[in-house]
Amino acid sequence: MKIQDFQDKVTCGGFDNIFANIYKPQDIESQKSRYMSAVEKFTALYPNRNDIHVYSAPGRTEIGGNHTDHQHGCVIAGAVDLDVIGVAAFHNENIIRIKSEGYDEFAVSLDDLDVHMGEKGSSEIVRGIAARFKDLGVEISGFDLYTTSNVLGGSGISSSAAFETLIATAIDSYYNNNQIGAVEIAKIGQYAENFYFGKKSGLMDQMVCSVGGFVNIDFIDPAHPVVNKIDFDITNEGYSLCIVDTKGSHADLTDDYALIPAEMKEVAKVFGKEVLGDVNPDEFFSNI
């Protein structure tokens, strides 16, 4: 869509039904201003681009099941209406340029999709996502992207998974006609995080950001997780979900997070199993 056409449509309410599906009614006007501002900043950064695509990916919260995803267990989780939005223009320059609000612009050459040992920034996430799409036979020729996010870093609502989902969704929608699907987009994000960023996370974070809504996920077979939407309105049931901006960060805790599944697998080995999801609960508690 041309930039001016997008701006005109936002102004006249042409996207109001989409905004209503993502945000609370009282937030729609402020969100429209947020999107307009993002497009203006994109235009200032990349003045030669006029055709744009706009994306949103939500943060997520755990309702039940912390670190059970990598143990072939079950989780209940929900997407939130705090999200990362992106304005993208696709081109044939064989490079991905990304400027995220508050961070320096970086670029990833599609001629070099190998793992860069020692690098753990967003560039490695993007490189891993692009490499995985290439492995799957999807040809990518590049894009410029501006992102802004209110998925608070350090507050446990998966700002990294939201970013991964945004990038993978943009690539899939433009270069692959949306054929990959939400589950595979989540796996691609996890792949990039595991093998390029070096964080051995499970699949729950990316899955909830990609699938959206309130979901139950059974990871008994991690290659084919069973995802079920749950018809549940947390507000109507008398609950409030409180997200606290701690001003903290877990950016330097990658090694500590890696110890969690490792230690859980050590416990599973006591029972002759690889993961705790395969351990009989009665046998576990009788040997506590």
XYZ file of C-alpha atoms in Angstrom:
288
model
C 0.000 0.000 0.000
C 1.234 3.506 -0.794
C 2.208 5.520 2.283
C -0.328 8.254 1.582
C -3.094 5.686 1.032
C -2.284 4.076 4.383
C -2.336 7.403 6.194
C -5.625 8.413 4.566
C -7.232 5.088 5.473
C -6.148 5.344 9.117
C -7.487 8.913 9.290
C -10.898 8.051 7.837
C -11.354 4.930 10.007
C -10.721 2.383 7.264
C -8.709 0.162 9.602
C -10.893 0.617 12.705
C -12.186 -2.970 12.531
C -8.617 -4.264 12.586
C -7.657 -2.006 15.487
C -10.768 -3.194 17.350
C -9.578 -6.811 17.037
C -6.215 -5.974 18.610
C -6.742 -3.184 21.130
C -9.228 -2.075 23.767
C -11.862 0.402 22.500
C -10.498 3.211 24.640
C -7.015 2.719 23.138
C -7.882 2.765 19.435
C -7.343 6.487 18.854
C -3.967 6.480 20.590
C -2.964 3.379 18.629
C -3.896 5.083 15.362
C -1.584 7.950 16.317
C 1.115 5.422 17.174
C 0.881 3.790 13.735
C 0.872 7.150 11.960
C 3.980 8.155 13.885
C 5.706 4.881 12.967
C 5.006 5.457 9.272
C 6.344 9.015 9.500
C 9.556 7.798 11.157
C 9.914 5.061 8.549
C 9.571 7.663 5.780
C 12.235 9.845 7.375
C 14.611 6.864 7.568
C 13.904 5.433 4.122
C 12.644 8.324 1.960
C 12.988 6.374 -1.284
C 10.422 3.752 -0.205
C 6.772 4.418 -0.958
C 5.092 0.983 -0.878
C 4.725 -0.259 2.701
C 3.390 -3.212 4.644
C 2.455 -2.874 8.320
C 2.633 -5.669 10.916
C 1.873 -6.246 14.594
C 3.011 -9.052 16.915
C 1.856 -9.301 20.551
C 3.702 -9.972 23.742
C 2.582 -12.937 25.820
C 2.030 -13.941 29.420
C 2.143 -17.321 31.112
C -1.008 -18.341 32.942
C 0.145 -21.806 33.937
C 3.210 -23.887 33.118
C 6.598 -22.250 33.523
C 9.470 -24.082 31.769
C 7.241 -27.075 31.049
C 7.335 -26.527 27.283
C 10.891 -27.832 26.914
C 9.978 -30.819 29.130
C 7.171 -32.010 26.804
C 4.572 -30.661 29.207
C 1.462 -28.462 28.965
C 1.008 -24.722 29.301
C -1.803 -22.193 29.398
C -0.811 -18.779 28.109
C -2.268 -15.671 26.540
C -1.266 -12.934 24.149
C -1.538 -9.353 25.435
C -2.412 -6.122 23.670
C 1.075 -4.748 24.224
C 2.774 -5.328 20.879
C 5.638 -4.565 18.538
C 4.569 -2.953 15.278
C 6.629 -2.758 12.120
C 6.528 -0.749 8.907
C 8.325 -2.525 6.068
C 9.246 -1.895 2.437
C 10.484 -4.860 0.428
C 13.159 -4.621 -2.268
C 15.711 -6.607 -4.260
C 18.918 -5.409 -2.604
C 19.618 -8.710 -0.812
C 19.912 -7.027 2.567
C 17.647 -6.575 5.575
C 17.883 -3.213 7.336
C 16.122 -2.734 10.665
C 15.790 0.335 12.838
C 13.992 -0.236 16.124
C 12.955 2.765 18.203
C 15.601 3.406 20.840
C 18.250 1.284 19.124
C 20.796 1.752 16.350
C 19.966 0.535 12.866
C 21.577 -2.753 11.848
C 21.785 -4.653 8.593
C 21.942 -8.347 7.721
C 23.309 -9.398 4.359
C 21.433 -12.297 2.816
C 24.727 -13.385 1.271
C 25.969 -14.319 4.750
C 23.524 -16.376 6.790
C 26.073 -18.356 8.794
C 26.114 -18.219 12.596
C 28.394 -15.429 13.813
C 30.014 -16.829 16.926
C 30.095 -14.375 19.810
C 27.308 -12.167 18.451
C 24.032 -12.302 20.398
C 22.136 -9.232 19.279
C 19.015 -8.749 17.208
C 21.069 -9.126 14.037
C 21.702 -12.771 14.906
C 17.985 -13.351 15.483
C 17.184 -11.890 12.072
C 20.017 -13.824 10.428
C 18.725 -17.063 11.954
C 15.155 -16.425 10.804
C 16.288 -15.645 7.263
C 18.515 -18.735 7.219
C 15.667 -20.976 8.328
C 13.342 -19.638 5.628
C 16.098 -20.266 3.091
C 16.449 -23.840 4.372
C 12.704 -24.236 3.800
C 13.077 -23.103 0.199
C 11.722 -19.569 0.573
C 13.641 -17.008 -1.479
C 14.144 -13.652 0.257
C 15.578 -10.570 -1.439
C 15.482 -8.031 1.408
C 13.507 -5.255 3.092
C 13.795 -2.115 5.200
C 11.896 -2.122 8.506
C 11.138 0.350 11.269
C 9.752 -1.049 14.525
C 8.399 0.401 17.739
C 7.355 -1.664 20.734
C 5.474 -1.300 23.998
C 6.239 -4.911 24.957
C 8.197 -3.961 28.049
C 11.690 -5.420 28.186
C 12.510 -7.298 31.389
C 8.856 -7.667 32.430
C 8.461 -11.282 31.341
C 6.123 -10.790 28.382
C 8.534 -11.932 25.679
C 9.696 -8.874 23.798
C 12.198 -11.065 21.944
C 9.574 -13.609 20.849
C 7.294 -10.797 19.674
C 10.148 -9.370 17.599
C 10.925 -12.801 16.139
C 7.272 -13.331 15.272
C 7.095 -9.929 13.576
C 10.139 -10.636 11.389
C 9.033 -14.160 10.457
C 5.479 -13.007 9.704
C 6.742 -10.227 7.432
C 8.922 -12.657 5.485
C 6.201 -15.292 5.253
C 3.486 -12.870 4.171
C 5.494 -11.159 1.451
C 7.783 -13.876 0.137
C 5.717 -16.975 0.849
C 2.036 -15.970 0.515
C 1.398 -16.714 4.227
C 1.929 -20.440 3.645
C 4.078 -21.287 6.684
C 1.371 -20.870 9.333
C 1.496 -19.759 12.963
C 3.041 -22.950 14.387
C 5.930 -22.969 11.918
C 6.515 -19.235 12.419
C 6.930 -19.979 16.124
C 9.397 -22.792 15.359
C 11.406 -20.492 13.101
C 11.683 -17.925 15.901
C 12.768 -20.626 18.348
C 15.329 -21.924 15.833
C 16.894 -18.478 15.533
C 16.970 -18.051 19.302
C 18.406 -21.539 19.954
C 21.031 -21.791 17.242
C 21.942 -18.197 16.367
C 21.340 -16.232 19.562
C 22.439 -19.134 21.752
C 19.483 -19.205 24.156
C 18.069 -22.714 24.530
C 14.481 -21.626 25.055
C 11.383 -23.744 24.697
C 8.658 -23.013 22.172
C 5.942 -21.490 24.352
C 6.915 -17.821 24.008
C 7.031 -17.808 20.218
C 3.954 -20.018 19.956
C 1.705 -17.677 21.934
C 3.000 -14.565 20.170
C 2.368 -16.255 16.821
C -0.976 -17.981 17.493
C -2.414 -15.171 19.641
C -5.363 -15.237 22.007
C -5.778 -17.441 25.078
C -4.379 -20.922 24.404
C -3.562 -24.306 25.848
C -0.531 -25.976 24.286
C 0.509 -29.610 24.774
C 4.185 -30.167 23.922
C 4.103 -33.959 24.242
C 5.583 -33.952 20.707
C 7.517 -30.672 20.379
C 7.737 -31.081 16.614
C 3.933 -31.127 16.442
C 2.545 -29.194 19.444
C -1.190 -29.421 20.001
C -2.658 -25.916 20.217
C -6.190 -25.290 21.453
C -7.817 -21.876 21.686
C -9.576 -21.304 25.008
C -12.799 -19.297 25.086
C -12.045 -17.382 28.262
C -12.374 -13.694 29.074
C -10.157 -13.007 32.077
C -11.886 -9.683 32.853
C -15.402 -11.120 32.770
C -14.278 -13.779 35.247
C -13.270 -11.086 37.724
C -9.508 -11.179 37.268
C -6.992 -8.542 36.253
C -3.606 -9.274 34.723
C -1.013 -6.884 36.133
C 2.216 -6.334 34.209
C 4.894 -4.453 36.119
C 7.631 -2.436 34.415
C 10.587 -3.376 36.623
C 13.103 -1.497 34.462
C 15.096 -4.730 34.551
C 16.601 -6.881 31.847
C 17.513 -10.535 31.438
C 19.813 -9.835 28.482
C 22.835 -11.150 30.399
C 21.064 -14.219 31.796
C 21.219 -16.443 28.708
C 23.575 -18.930 30.372
C 21.416 -19.017 33.509
C 18.300 -19.785 31.471
C 20.170 -22.585 29.696
C 20.847 -24.197 33.079
C 17.127 -24.598 33.808
C 16.323 -27.238 31.140
C 19.712 -28.852 31.765
C 18.984 -29.289 35.475
C 15.439 -30.511 34.787
C 16.838 -33.137 32.425
C 19.271 -34.226 35.143
C 16.268 -34.919 37.382
C 14.563 -36.831 34.573
C 17.668 -39.007 34.193
C 17.182 -40.236 37.758
C 14.018 -41.932 36.469
C 15.585 -43.146 33.252
C 13.853 -40.515 31.136
C 15.113 -37.671 28.967
C 12.548 -35.054 30.010
C 10.287 -34.609 33.027
C 7.144 -34.822 30.903
C 7.852 -38.547 30.504
C 8.274 -39.194 34.235
C 5.353 -40.794 36.090
C 4.094 -38.227 38.646
C 3.476 -40.846 41.360
C 7.002 -42.202 40.946
C 8.391 -38.665 41.069
C 6.641 -37.707 44.307
C 7.393 -41.013 45.992
C 11.090 -40.315 45.423
C 11.062 -36.614 46.259
